[in-house]
């Protein structure tokens, strides 16, 4: 995608942030890698640190503390972090007092081993342990190393107002669930982020109202599996069966939460990610259709188009069930855009399985895709039971066929907008020209157009006259009625 968008999965991304706090006596430099949840967590960490006398800095050479929020999803993501740690080693040669902490999924996966494997690391903190940071920082200041990788069954950080250091003041994330109970056989997330739990809807709505009062125009509800959101007075998914009949009757599922958000702030545009096909209900699709401020876009990872591979991955649906879901989406929301995640070269994937993936893509004609080579992750069920037996060259060849087909479909979807008028939220200046604004339409496609007198944060109607596979080009015709 030519206009890289930091508000969605885009692989192993780096962010450097700066924020001032007049009471701060120390400074922290933070980098985040991986998924949107990590970016969102970094804002929680920044908030906790700011309460404890730290300001964020964008100069690693000036910082007292470097934190890196890490990703374990593929081997490459981990290697990127290890390389950054070598860089921080050079910084320590200049600043002998520098402390270095690792956060996130790699911290959870490697635990104490991190301290042995990477001598630069002083502190290891898992995704559910950030509230312990003040104590852990005291430990390392006293010259000891510190580790907290305890996973929680109820921590959602619902009571912390994130410090929006990654933000443009327009788009923000609100996390609604943490963890995942699904156990897809290839995936390390259930091991690094623990059991699935939903956050109290009251605190979600409070965060939404707070963002509105600060001028934000679009929010993304975030979770590994947002469609399985469930609040019944408690939020731990696996204990729902133990809830009383009264609790069950008044429980709030994702469709209800989405409706509450849409009604509470009708002027705020709402997105959500990620949907797991097994949990996406017709109710959610109907709520999307009912409210104009819920964007007509669904990220619906499928991973493979082959039933036997889906089964080996422990995905809880078949190819046919997935196609029925897609048909229902297009029936209820004809202009909905759909994107996917796809993995090439899962153990035992045959040429036939790969062709099934291509034919599924042909059927759906996704607007976007996030496509990966299978990367065996230590400790996962696939790593334990299945041989990583697809040759790297074959994995790469299949991946490039998937990517090529996706580009064709993205262009096909983009072209469908030519001649139409779409509503765009202006987010930033176009990277290619300072005369143009860039934003996204509801369907999550980047739109570029001449600035005129509009400003960042405006909702405008743009008539599309040209496109590439990733970007729509047009002319603004006025403010949209949402503005
Ligand atoms: N919760 C999301 C996915 C989270 S991980 C879901 O419902 O699917 C984001 C994506 O990374 C996954 O969808 C998958 O395509 C990819 N991924 C996860 N583990 C992987 C692995 N071991 N090798 C390659 N890609 C992987
Ligand atoms: Fe991973 Fe599957 Fe959960 S991909 S995050 S185990 S839905």
mmCIF file with all atom_site columns, C-alpha atoms in Angstrom, residues 165-368:
data_model
loop_
_atom_site.group_PDB
_atom_site.id
_atom_site.type_symbol
_atom_site.label_atom_id
_atom_site.label_alt_id
_atom_site.label_comp_id
_atom_site.label_asym_id
_atom_site.label_entity_id
_atom_site.label_seq_id
_atom_site.pdbx_PDB_ins_code
_atom_site.Cartn_x
_atom_site.Cartn_y
_atom_site.Cartn_z
_atom_site.occupancy
_atom_site.B_iso_or_equiv
_atom_site.pdbx_formal_charge
_atom_site.auth_seq_id
_atom_site.auth_comp_id
_atom_site.auth_asym_id
_atom_site.auth_atom_id
_atom_site.pdbx_PDB_model_num
ATOM 1   C CA . UNK A 1 165 ? 1.576   9.312   21.984 1.00 0.00 ? 165 UNK A CA 1
ATOM 2   C CA . UNK A 1 166 ? 1.161   7.571   18.628 1.00 0.00 ? 166 UNK A CA 1
ATOM 3   C CA . UNK A 1 167 ? -1.720  9.737   17.664 1.00 0.00 ? 167 UNK A CA 1
ATOM 4   C CA . UNK A 1 168 ? -2.518  12.375  15.061 1.00 0.00 ? 168 UNK A CA 1
ATOM 5   C CA . UNK A 1 169 ? -5.389  13.585  17.268 1.00 0.00 ? 169 UNK A CA 1
ATOM 6   C CA . UNK A 1 170 ? -7.931  12.122  14.833 1.00 0.00 ? 170 UNK A CA 1
ATOM 7   C CA . UNK A 1 171 ? -7.769  8.314   15.025 1.00 0.00 ? 171 UNK A CA 1
ATOM 8   C CA . UNK A 1 172 ? -7.483  6.301   18.238 1.00 0.00 ? 172 UNK A CA 1
ATOM 9   C CA . UNK A 1 173 ? -7.680  2.713   19.388 1.00 0.00 ? 173 UNK A CA 1
ATOM 10  C CA . UNK A 1 174 ? -9.923  1.489   22.193 1.00 0.00 ? 174 UNK A CA 1
ATOM 11  C CA . UNK A 1 175 ? -9.028  -2.003  23.331 1.00 0.00 ? 175 UNK A CA 1
ATOM 12  C CA . UNK A 1 176 ? -12.102 -4.085  24.211 1.00 0.00 ? 176 UNK A CA 1
ATOM 13  C CA . UNK A 1 177 ? -10.755 -7.596  24.689 1.00 0.00 ? 177 UNK A CA 1
ATOM 14  C CA . UNK A 1 178 ? -7.384  -9.048  25.640 1.00 0.00 ? 178 UNK A CA 1
ATOM 15  C CA . UNK A 1 179 ? -5.924  -12.498 25.055 1.00 0.00 ? 179 UNK A CA 1
ATOM 16  C CA . UNK A 1 180 ? -7.257  -15.325 22.902 1.00 0.00 ? 180 UNK A CA 1
ATOM 17  C CA . UNK A 1 181 ? -8.726  -18.752 23.704 1.00 0.00 ? 181 UNK A CA 1
ATOM 18  C CA . UNK A 1 182 ? -8.761  -20.072 20.149 1.00 0.00 ? 182 UNK A CA 1
ATOM 19  C CA . UNK A 1 183 ? -5.541  -22.051 19.915 1.00 0.00 ? 183 UNK A CA 1
ATOM 20  C CA . UNK A 1 184 ? -5.015  -21.869 16.167 1.00 0.00 ? 184 UNK A CA 1
ATOM 21  C CA . UNK A 1 185 ? -2.190  -24.371 15.895 1.00 0.00 ? 185 UNK A CA 1
ATOM 22  C CA . UNK A 1 186 ? 0.300   -21.983 14.240 1.00 0.00 ? 186 UNK A CA 1
ATOM 23  C CA . UNK A 1 187 ? -0.218  -19.070 16.625 1.00 0.00 ? 187 UNK A CA 1
ATOM 24  C CA . UNK A 1 188 ? 1.842   -17.958 19.601 1.00 0.00 ? 188 UNK A CA 1
ATOM 25  C CA . UNK A 1 189 ? -0.697  -15.349 20.834 1.00 0.00 ? 189 UNK A CA 1
ATOM 26  C CA . UNK A 1 190 ? -2.643  -17.606 23.274 1.00 0.00 ? 190 UNK A CA 1
ATOM 27  C CA . UNK A 1 191 ? 0.699   -18.310 24.991 1.00 0.00 ? 191 UNK A CA 1
ATOM 28  C CA . UNK A 1 192 ? 1.919   -14.717 25.100 1.00 0.00 ? 192 UNK A CA 1
ATOM 29  C CA . UNK A 1 193 ? -1.331  -12.875 25.812 1.00 0.00 ? 193 UNK A CA 1
ATOM 30  C CA . UNK A 1 194 ? -3.206  -15.371 27.918 1.00 0.00 ? 194 UNK A CA 1
ATOM 31  C CA . UNK A 1 195 ? -6.892  -16.117 28.363 1.00 0.00 ? 195 UNK A CA 1
ATOM 32  C CA . UNK A 1 196 ? -9.544  -14.155 26.547 1.00 0.00 ? 196 UNK A CA 1
ATOM 33  C CA . UNK A 1 197 ? -11.305 -11.512 28.635 1.00 0.00 ? 197 UNK A CA 1
ATOM 34  C CA . UNK A 1 198 ? -13.624 -8.641  27.747 1.00 0.00 ? 198 UNK A CA 1
ATOM 35  C CA . UNK A 1 199 ? -13.521 -5.185  29.204 1.00 0.00 ? 199 UNK A CA 1
ATOM 36  C CA . UNK A 1 200 ? -16.396 -3.574  31.129 1.00 0.00 ? 200 UNK A CA 1
ATOM 37  C CA . UNK A 1 201 ? -18.545 -1.750  28.516 1.00 0.00 ? 201 UNK A CA 1
ATOM 38  C CA . UNK A 1 202 ? -18.936 1.192   30.894 1.00 0.00 ? 202 UNK A CA 1
ATOM 39  C CA . UNK A 1 203 ? -15.202 1.919   30.760 1.00 0.00 ? 203 UNK A CA 1
ATOM 40  C CA . UNK A 1 204 ? -15.220 1.498   26.960 1.00 0.00 ? 204 UNK A CA 1
ATOM 41  C CA . UNK A 1 205 ? -17.991 4.097   26.627 1.00 0.00 ? 205 UNK A CA 1
ATOM 42  C CA . UNK A 1 206 ? -16.180 6.438   29.020 1.00 0.00 ? 206 UNK A CA 1
ATOM 43  C CA . UNK A 1 207 ? -13.045 6.191   26.892 1.00 0.00 ? 207 UNK A CA 1
ATOM 44  C CA . UNK A 1 208 ? -15.110 6.857   23.764 1.00 0.00 ? 208 UNK A CA 1
ATOM 45  C CA . UNK A 1 209 ? -16.686 9.961   25.336 1.00 0.00 ? 209 UNK A CA 1
ATOM 46  C CA . UNK A 1 210 ? -13.289 11.195  26.500 1.00 0.00 ? 210 UNK A CA 1
ATOM 47  C CA . UNK A 1 211 ? -11.861 10.806  22.972 1.00 0.00 ? 211 UNK A CA 1
ATOM 48  C CA . UNK A 1 212 ? -14.838 12.694  21.546 1.00 0.00 ? 212 UNK A CA 1
ATOM 49  C CA . UNK A 1 213 ? -14.309 15.568  23.955 1.00 0.00 ? 213 UNK A CA 1
ATOM 50  C CA . UNK A 1 214 ? -10.659 15.719  22.867 1.00 0.00 ? 214 UNK A CA 1
ATOM 51  C CA . UNK A 1 215 ? -11.638 16.073  19.205 1.00 0.00 ? 215 UNK A CA 1
ATOM 52  C CA . UNK A 1 216 ? -11.010 12.532  17.920 1.00 0.00 ? 216 UNK A CA 1
ATOM 53  C CA . UNK A 1 217 ? -13.109 11.643  14.852 1.00 0.00 ? 217 UNK A CA 1
ATOM 54  C CA . UNK A 1 218 ? -12.554 7.915   14.366 1.00 0.00 ? 218 UNK A CA 1
ATOM 55  C CA . UNK A 1 219 ? -11.966 5.034   16.745 1.00 0.00 ? 219 UNK A CA 1
ATOM 56  C CA . UNK A 1 220 ? -11.037 1.394   16.231 1.00 0.00 ? 220 UNK A CA 1
ATOM 57  C CA . UNK A 1 221 ? -12.322 -1.169  18.718 1.00 0.00 ? 221 UNK A CA 1
ATOM 58  C CA . UNK A 1 222 ? -9.446  -3.551  19.206 1.00 0.00 ? 222 UNK A CA 1
ATOM 59  C CA . UNK A 1 223 ? -9.014  -7.184  20.217 1.00 0.00 ? 223 UNK A CA 1
ATOM 60  C CA . UNK A 1 224 ? -7.577  -10.453 18.902 1.00 0.00 ? 224 UNK A CA 1
ATOM 61  C CA . UNK A 1 225 ? -11.108 -11.580 18.337 1.00 0.00 ? 225 UNK A CA 1
ATOM 62  C CA . UNK A 1 226 ? -13.550 -8.683  18.795 1.00 0.00 ? 226 UNK A CA 1
ATOM 63  C CA . UNK A 1 227 ? -16.639 -10.626 17.687 1.00 0.00 ? 227 UNK A CA 1
ATOM 64  C CA . UNK A 1 228 ? -16.396 -12.881 20.698 1.00 0.00 ? 228 UNK A CA 1
ATOM 65  C CA . UNK A 1 229 ? -16.630 -9.869  23.050 1.00 0.00 ? 229 UNK A CA 1
ATOM 66  C CA . UNK A 1 230 ? -18.878 -10.799 25.979 1.00 0.00 ? 230 UNK A CA 1
ATOM 67  C CA . UNK A 1 231 ? -19.523 -8.946  29.230 1.00 0.00 ? 231 UNK A CA 1
ATOM 68  C CA . UNK A 1 232 ? -21.795 -10.607 31.798 1.00 0.00 ? 232 UNK A CA 1
ATOM 69  C CA . UNK A 1 233 ? -20.770 -8.687  34.889 1.00 0.00 ? 233 UNK A CA 1
ATOM 70  C CA . UNK A 1 234 ? -17.406 -10.390 34.461 1.00 0.00 ? 234 UNK A CA 1
ATOM 71  C CA . UNK A 1 235 ? -15.357 -10.639 31.307 1.00 0.00 ? 235 UNK A CA 1
ATOM 72  C CA . UNK A 1 236 ? -13.482 -13.952 31.425 1.00 0.00 ? 236 UNK A CA 1
ATOM 73  C CA . UNK A 1 237 ? -14.747 -15.913 28.446 1.00 0.00 ? 237 UNK A CA 1
ATOM 74  C CA . UNK A 1 238 ? -14.225 -19.381 29.839 1.00 0.00 ? 238 UNK A CA 1
ATOM 75  C CA . UNK A 1 239 ? -16.316 -18.621 32.956 1.00 0.00 ? 239 UNK A CA 1
ATOM 76  C CA . UNK A 1 240 ? -19.418 -17.455 31.066 1.00 0.00 ? 240 UNK A CA 1
ATOM 77  C CA . UNK A 1 241 ? -21.039 -20.880 31.460 1.00 0.00 ? 241 UNK A CA 1
ATOM 78  C CA . UNK A 1 242 ? -20.882 -20.382 35.256 1.00 0.00 ? 242 UNK A CA 1
ATOM 79  C CA . UNK A 1 243 ? -22.768 -17.054 35.074 1.00 0.00 ? 243 UNK A CA 1
ATOM 80  C CA . UNK A 1 244 ? -26.306 -16.879 36.521 1.00 0.00 ? 244 UNK A CA 1
ATOM 81  C CA . UNK A 1 245 ? -29.388 -16.771 34.271 1.00 0.00 ? 245 UNK A CA 1
ATOM 82  C CA . UNK A 1 246 ? -29.880 -13.097 35.202 1.00 0.00 ? 246 UNK A CA 1
ATOM 83  C CA . UNK A 1 247 ? -26.296 -12.299 34.231 1.00 0.00 ? 247 UNK A CA 1
ATOM 84  C CA . UNK A 1 248 ? -26.666 -14.166 30.948 1.00 0.00 ? 248 UNK A CA 1
ATOM 85  C CA . UNK A 1 249 ? -29.933 -12.402 30.109 1.00 0.00 ? 249 UNK A CA 1
ATOM 86  C CA . UNK A 1 250 ? -28.381 -8.965  30.589 1.00 0.00 ? 250 UNK A CA 1
ATOM 87  C CA . UNK A 1 251 ? -25.022 -9.787  29.003 1.00 0.00 ? 251 UNK A CA 1
ATOM 88  C CA . UNK A 1 252 ? -23.542 -7.572  26.312 1.00 0.00 ? 252 UNK A CA 1
ATOM 89  C CA . UNK A 1 253 ? -22.149 -9.158  23.167 1.00 0.00 ? 253 UNK A CA 1
ATOM 90  C CA . UNK A 1 254 ? -20.210 -7.499  20.367 1.00 0.00 ? 254 UNK A CA 1
ATOM 91  C CA . UNK A 1 255 ? -23.302 -6.517  18.354 1.00 0.00 ? 255 UNK A CA 1
ATOM 92  C CA . UNK A 1 256 ? -24.725 -4.739  21.414 1.00 0.00 ? 256 UNK A CA 1
ATOM 93  C CA . UNK A 1 257 ? -21.425 -3.054  22.241 1.00 0.00 ? 257 UNK A CA 1
ATOM 94  C CA . UNK A 1 258 ? -21.076 -1.839  18.666 1.00 0.00 ? 258 UNK A CA 1
ATOM 95  C CA . UNK A 1 259 ? -24.594 -0.405  18.765 1.00 0.00 ? 259 UNK A CA 1
ATOM 96  C CA . UNK A 1 260 ? -23.923 1.298   22.114 1.00 0.00 ? 260 UNK A CA 1
ATOM 97  C CA . UNK A 1 261 ? -20.803 2.950   20.675 1.00 0.00 ? 261 UNK A CA 1
ATOM 98  C CA . UNK A 1 262 ? -22.569 4.006   17.462 1.00 0.00 ? 262 UNK A CA 1
ATOM 99  C CA . UNK A 1 263 ? -25.479 5.556   19.393 1.00 0.00 ? 263 UNK A CA 1
ATOM 100 C CA . UNK A 1 264 ? -23.353 7.187   22.092 1.00 0.00 ? 264 UNK A CA 1
ATOM 101 C CA . UNK A 1 265 ? -21.199 9.111   19.604 1.00 0.00 ? 265 UNK A CA 1
ATOM 102 C CA . UNK A 1 266 ? -23.041 9.321   16.276 1.00 0.00 ? 266 UNK A CA 1
ATOM 103 C CA . UNK A 1 267 ? -20.469 11.794  14.910 1.00 0.00 ? 267 UNK A CA 1
ATOM 104 C CA . UNK A 1 268 ? -17.525 9.467   15.509 1.00 0.00 ? 268 UNK A CA 1
ATOM 105 C CA . UNK A 1 269 ? -16.652 6.963   12.833 1.00 0.00 ? 269 UNK A CA 1
ATOM 106 C CA . UNK A 1 270 ? -16.223 3.437   14.207 1.00 0.00 ? 270 UNK A CA 1
ATOM 107 C CA . UNK A 1 271 ? -14.008 0.602   12.997 1.00 0.00 ? 271 UNK A CA 1
ATOM 108 C CA . UNK A 1 272 ? -13.108 -2.695  14.627 1.00 0.00 ? 272 UNK A CA 1
ATOM 109 C CA . UNK A 1 273 ? -10.404 -5.329  14.295 1.00 0.00 ? 273 UNK A CA 1
ATOM 110 C CA . UNK A 1 274 ? -9.936  -8.316  14.225 1.00 0.00 ? 274 UNK A CA 1
ATOM 111 C CA . UNK A 1 275 ? -12.981 -10.414 13.364 1.00 0.00 ? 275 UNK A CA 1
ATOM 112 C CA . UNK A 1 276 ? -12.667 -14.159 13.508 1.00 0.00 ? 276 UNK A CA 1
ATOM 113 C CA . UNK A 1 277 ? -15.004 -15.778 10.935 1.00 0.00 ? 277 UNK A CA 1
ATOM 114 C CA . UNK A 1 278 ? -16.159 -18.395 13.465 1.00 0.00 ? 278 UNK A CA 1
ATOM 115 C CA . UNK A 1 279 ? -17.550 -15.697 15.776 1.00 0.00 ? 279 UNK A CA 1
ATOM 116 C CA . UNK A 1 280 ? -18.943 -13.099 13.376 1.00 0.00 ? 280 UNK A CA 1
ATOM 117 C CA . UNK A 1 281 ? -22.737 -13.075 13.739 1.00 0.00 ? 281 UNK A CA 1
ATOM 118 C CA . UNK A 1 282 ? -25.476 -11.827 11.417 1.00 0.00 ? 282 UNK A CA 1
ATOM 119 C CA . UNK A 1 283 ? -26.448 -9.437  14.236 1.00 0.00 ? 283 UNK A CA 1
ATOM 120 C CA . UNK A 1 284 ? -23.085 -7.666  13.932 1.00 0.00 ? 284 UNK A CA 1
ATOM 121 C CA . UNK A 1 285 ? -23.490 -7.313  10.167 1.00 0.00 ? 285 UNK A CA 1
ATOM 122 C CA . UNK A 1 286 ? -27.032 -5.949  10.625 1.00 0.00 ? 286 UNK A CA 1
ATOM 123 C CA . UNK A 1 287 ? -25.837 -3.406  13.208 1.00 0.00 ? 287 UNK A CA 1
ATOM 124 C CA . UNK A 1 288 ? -23.117 -2.317  10.770 1.00 0.00 ? 288 UNK A CA 1
ATOM 125 C CA . UNK A 1 289 ? -25.767 -1.818  8.103  1.00 0.00 ? 289 UNK A CA 1
ATOM 126 C CA . UNK A 1 290 ? -28.057 0.068   10.489 1.00 0.00 ? 290 UNK A CA 1
ATOM 127 C CA . UNK A 1 291 ? -25.618 2.762   11.630 1.00 0.00 ? 291 UNK A CA 1
ATOM 128 C CA . UNK A 1 292 ? -23.933 5.063   9.144  1.00 0.00 ? 292 UNK A CA 1
ATOM 129 C CA . UNK A 1 293 ? -21.061 5.818   11.488 1.00 0.00 ? 293 UNK A CA 1
ATOM 130 C CA . UNK A 1 294 ? -19.906 2.179   11.582 1.00 0.00 ? 294 UNK A CA 1
ATOM 131 C CA . UNK A 1 295 ? -17.496 1.747   8.676  1.00 0.00 ? 295 UNK A CA 1
ATOM 132 C CA . UNK A 1 296 ? -18.373 -0.760  5.973  1.00 0.00 ? 296 UNK A CA 1
ATOM 133 C CA . UNK A 1 297 ? -15.146 -2.647  6.287  1.00 0.00 ? 297 UNK A CA 1
ATOM 134 C CA . UNK A 1 298 ? -14.367 -6.045  7.830  1.00 0.00 ? 298 UNK A CA 1
ATOM 135 C CA . UNK A 1 299 ? -10.941 -7.576  8.345  1.00 0.00 ? 299 UNK A CA 1
ATOM 136 C CA . UNK A 1 300 ? -11.763 -11.263 8.182  1.00 0.00 ? 300 UNK A CA 1
ATOM 137 C CA . UNK A 1 301 ? -8.625  -13.435 8.337  1.00 0.00 ? 301 UNK A CA 1
ATOM 138 C CA . UNK A 1 302 ? -9.088  -16.863 6.794  1.00 0.00 ? 302 UNK A CA 1
ATOM 139 C CA . UNK A 1 303 ? -5.458  -18.148 6.614  1.00 0.00 ? 303 UNK A CA 1
ATOM 140 C CA . UNK A 1 304 ? -6.163  -20.771 3.924  1.00 0.00 ? 304 UNK A CA 1
ATOM 141 C CA . UNK A 1 305 ? -8.802  -21.740 1.383  1.00 0.00 ? 305 UNK A CA 1
ATOM 142 C CA . UNK A 1 306 ? -8.331  -25.472 1.907  1.00 0.00 ? 306 UNK A CA 1
ATOM 143 C CA . UNK A 1 307 ? -10.558 -27.397 4.291  1.00 0.00 ? 307 UNK A CA 1
ATOM 144 C CA . UNK A 1 308 ? -7.846  -29.840 5.283  1.00 0.00 ? 308 UNK A CA 1
ATOM 145 C CA . UNK A 1 309 ? -5.420  -27.012 6.108  1.00 0.00 ? 309 UNK A CA 1
ATOM 146 C CA . UNK A 1 310 ? -8.127  -25.080 8.004  1.00 0.00 ? 310 UNK A CA 1
ATOM 147 C CA . UNK A 1 311 ? -8.679  -28.231 10.062 1.00 0.00 ? 311 UNK A CA 1
ATOM 148 C CA . UNK A 1 312 ? -4.953  -28.710 10.718 1.00 0.00 ? 312 UNK A CA 1
ATOM 149 C CA . UNK A 1 313 ? -4.794  -25.050 11.769 1.00 0.00 ? 313 UNK A CA 1
ATOM 150 C CA . UNK A 1 314 ? -7.688  -25.683 14.202 1.00 0.00 ? 314 UNK A CA 1
ATOM 151 C CA . UNK A 1 315 ? -9.705  -22.885 12.623 1.00 0.00 ? 315 UNK A CA 1
ATOM 152 C CA . UNK A 1 316 ? -13.315 -23.514 13.658 1.00 0.00 ? 316 UNK A CA 1
ATOM 153 C CA . UNK A 1 317 ? -15.009 -23.172 10.274 1.00 0.00 ? 317 UNK A CA 1
ATOM 154 C CA . UNK A 1 318 ? -14.910 -24.683 6.793  1.00 0.00 ? 318 UNK A CA 1
ATOM 155 C CA . UNK A 1 319 ? -14.289 -22.995 3.472  1.00 0.00 ? 319 UNK A CA 1
ATOM 156 C CA . UNK A 1 320 ? -18.010 -23.340 2.703  1.00 0.00 ? 320 UNK A CA 1
ATOM 157 C CA . UNK A 1 321 ? -19.083 -21.711 5.989  1.00 0.00 ? 321 UNK A CA 1
ATOM 158 C CA . UNK A 1 322 ? -16.675 -18.868 5.325  1.00 0.00 ? 322 UNK A CA 1
ATOM 159 C CA . UNK A 1 323 ? -18.105 -18.342 1.828  1.00 0.00 ? 323 UNK A CA 1
ATOM 160 C CA . UNK A 1 324 ? -21.657 -18.290 3.258  1.00 0.00 ? 324 UNK A CA 1
ATOM 161 C CA . UNK A 1 325 ? -20.550 -15.606 5.729  1.00 0.00 ? 325 UNK A CA 1
ATOM 162 C CA . UNK A 1 326 ? -19.040 -13.532 2.899  1.00 0.00 ? 326 UNK A CA 1
ATOM 163 C CA . UNK A 1 327 ? -22.245 -13.900 0.868  1.00 0.00 ? 327 UNK A CA 1
ATOM 164 C CA . UNK A 1 328 ? -24.294 -12.731 3.844  1.00 0.00 ? 328 UNK A CA 1
ATOM 165 C CA . UNK A 1 329 ? -22.022 -9.712  4.306  1.00 0.00 ? 329 UNK A CA 1
ATOM 166 C CA . UNK A 1 330 ? -22.380 -8.663  0.651  1.00 0.00 ? 330 UNK A CA 1
ATOM 167 C CA . UNK A 1 331 ? -26.140 -9.307  0.805  1.00 0.00 ? 331 UNK A CA 1
ATOM 168 C CA . UNK A 1 332 ? -26.641 -7.084  3.871  1.00 0.00 ? 332 UNK A CA 1
ATOM 169 C CA . UNK A 1 333 ? -23.924 -4.493  3.091  1.00 0.00 ? 333 UNK A CA 1
ATOM 170 C CA . UNK A 1 334 ? -23.372 -4.487  -0.685 1.00 0.00 ? 334 UNK A CA 1
ATOM 171 C CA . UNK A 1 335 ? -20.564 -1.906  -0.586 1.00 0.00 ? 335 UNK A CA 1
ATOM 172 C CA . UNK A 1 336 ? -18.675 -3.574  2.276  1.00 0.00 ? 336 UNK A CA 1
ATOM 173 C CA . UNK A 1 337 ? -14.962 -4.101  1.753  1.00 0.00 ? 337 UNK A CA 1
ATOM 174 C CA . UNK A 1 338 ? -13.339 -7.218  3.137  1.00 0.00 ? 338 UNK A CA 1
ATOM 175 C CA . UNK A 1 339 ? -9.676  -7.947  3.800  1.00 0.00 ? 339 UNK A CA 1
ATOM 176 C CA . UNK A 1 340 ? -7.857  -11.125 4.793  1.00 0.00 ? 340 UNK A CA 1
ATOM 177 C CA . UNK A 1 341 ? -4.771  -12.642 6.398  1.00 0.00 ? 341 UNK A CA 1
ATOM 178 C CA . UNK A 1 342 ? -3.324  -15.593 4.519  1.00 0.00 ? 342 UNK A CA 1
ATOM 179 C CA . UNK A 1 343 ? -0.507  -18.007 5.353  1.00 0.00 ? 343 UNK A CA 1
ATOM 180 C CA . UNK A 1 344 ? 1.451   -19.842 2.647  1.00 0.00 ? 344 UNK A CA 1
ATOM 181 C CA . UNK A 1 345 ? 3.345   -23.077 3.275  1.00 0.00 ? 345 UNK A CA 1
ATOM 182 C CA . UNK A 1 346 ? 1.650   -24.416 6.419  1.00 0.00 ? 346 UNK A CA 1
ATOM 183 C CA . UNK A 1 347 ? 2.912   -27.977 7.167  1.00 0.00 ? 347 UNK A CA 1
ATOM 184 C CA . UNK A 1 348 ? 1.776   -30.537 4.567  1.00 0.00 ? 348 UNK A CA 1
ATOM 185 C CA . UNK A 1 349 ? 0.203   -27.862 2.336  1.00 0.00 ? 349 UNK A CA 1
ATOM 186 C CA . UNK A 1 350 ? -0.100  -29.468 -1.119 1.00 0.00 ? 350 UNK A CA 1
ATOM 187 C CA . UNK A 1 351 ? -0.249  -27.722 -4.474 1.00 0.00 ? 351 UNK A CA 1
ATOM 188 C CA . UNK A 1 352 ? -3.969  -28.570 -4.419 1.00 0.00 ? 352 UNK A CA 1
ATOM 189 C CA . UNK A 1 353 ? -4.424  -26.830 -1.023 1.00 0.00 ? 353 UNK A CA 1
ATOM 190 C CA . UNK A 1 354 ? -2.607  -23.774 -2.372 1.00 0.00 ? 354 UNK A CA 1
ATOM 191 C CA . UNK A 1 355 ? -4.898  -23.735 -5.433 1.00 0.00 ? 355 UNK A CA 1
ATOM 192 C CA . UNK A 1 356 ? -7.880  -23.805 -3.036 1.00 0.00 ? 356 UNK A CA 1
ATOM 193 C CA . UNK A 1 357 ? -6.492  -20.634 -1.422 1.00 0.00 ? 357 UNK A CA 1
ATOM 194 C CA . UNK A 1 358 ? -6.180  -18.923 -4.806 1.00 0.00 ? 358 UNK A CA 1
ATOM 195 C CA . UNK A 1 359 ? -9.696  -20.000 -5.810 1.00 0.00 ? 359 UNK A CA 1
ATOM 196 C CA . UNK A 1 360 ? -11.153 -18.698 -2.535 1.00 0.00 ? 360 UNK A CA 1
ATOM 197 C CA . UNK A 1 361 ? -9.459  -15.359 -3.207 1.00 0.00 ? 361 UNK A CA 1
ATOM 198 C CA . UNK A 1 362 ? -10.862 -15.395 -6.747 1.00 0.00 ? 362 UNK A CA 1
ATOM 199 C CA . UNK A 1 363 ? -14.339 -15.928 -5.302 1.00 0.00 ? 363 UNK A CA 1
ATOM 200 C CA . UNK A 1 364 ? -14.183 -13.195 -2.643 1.00 0.00 ? 364 UNK A CA 1
ATOM 201 C CA . UNK A 1 365 ? -12.015 -10.658 -4.501 1.00 0.00 ? 365 UNK A CA 1
ATOM 202 C CA . UNK A 1 366 ? -10.758 -9.087  -1.291 1.00 0.00 ? 366 UNK A CA 1
ATOM 203 C CA . UNK A 1 367 ? -10.011 -5.375  -1.193 1.00 0.00 ? 367 UNK A CA 1
ATOM 204 C CA . UNK A 1 368 ? -6.768  -5.881  0.773  1.00 0.00 ? 368 UNK A CA 1
#
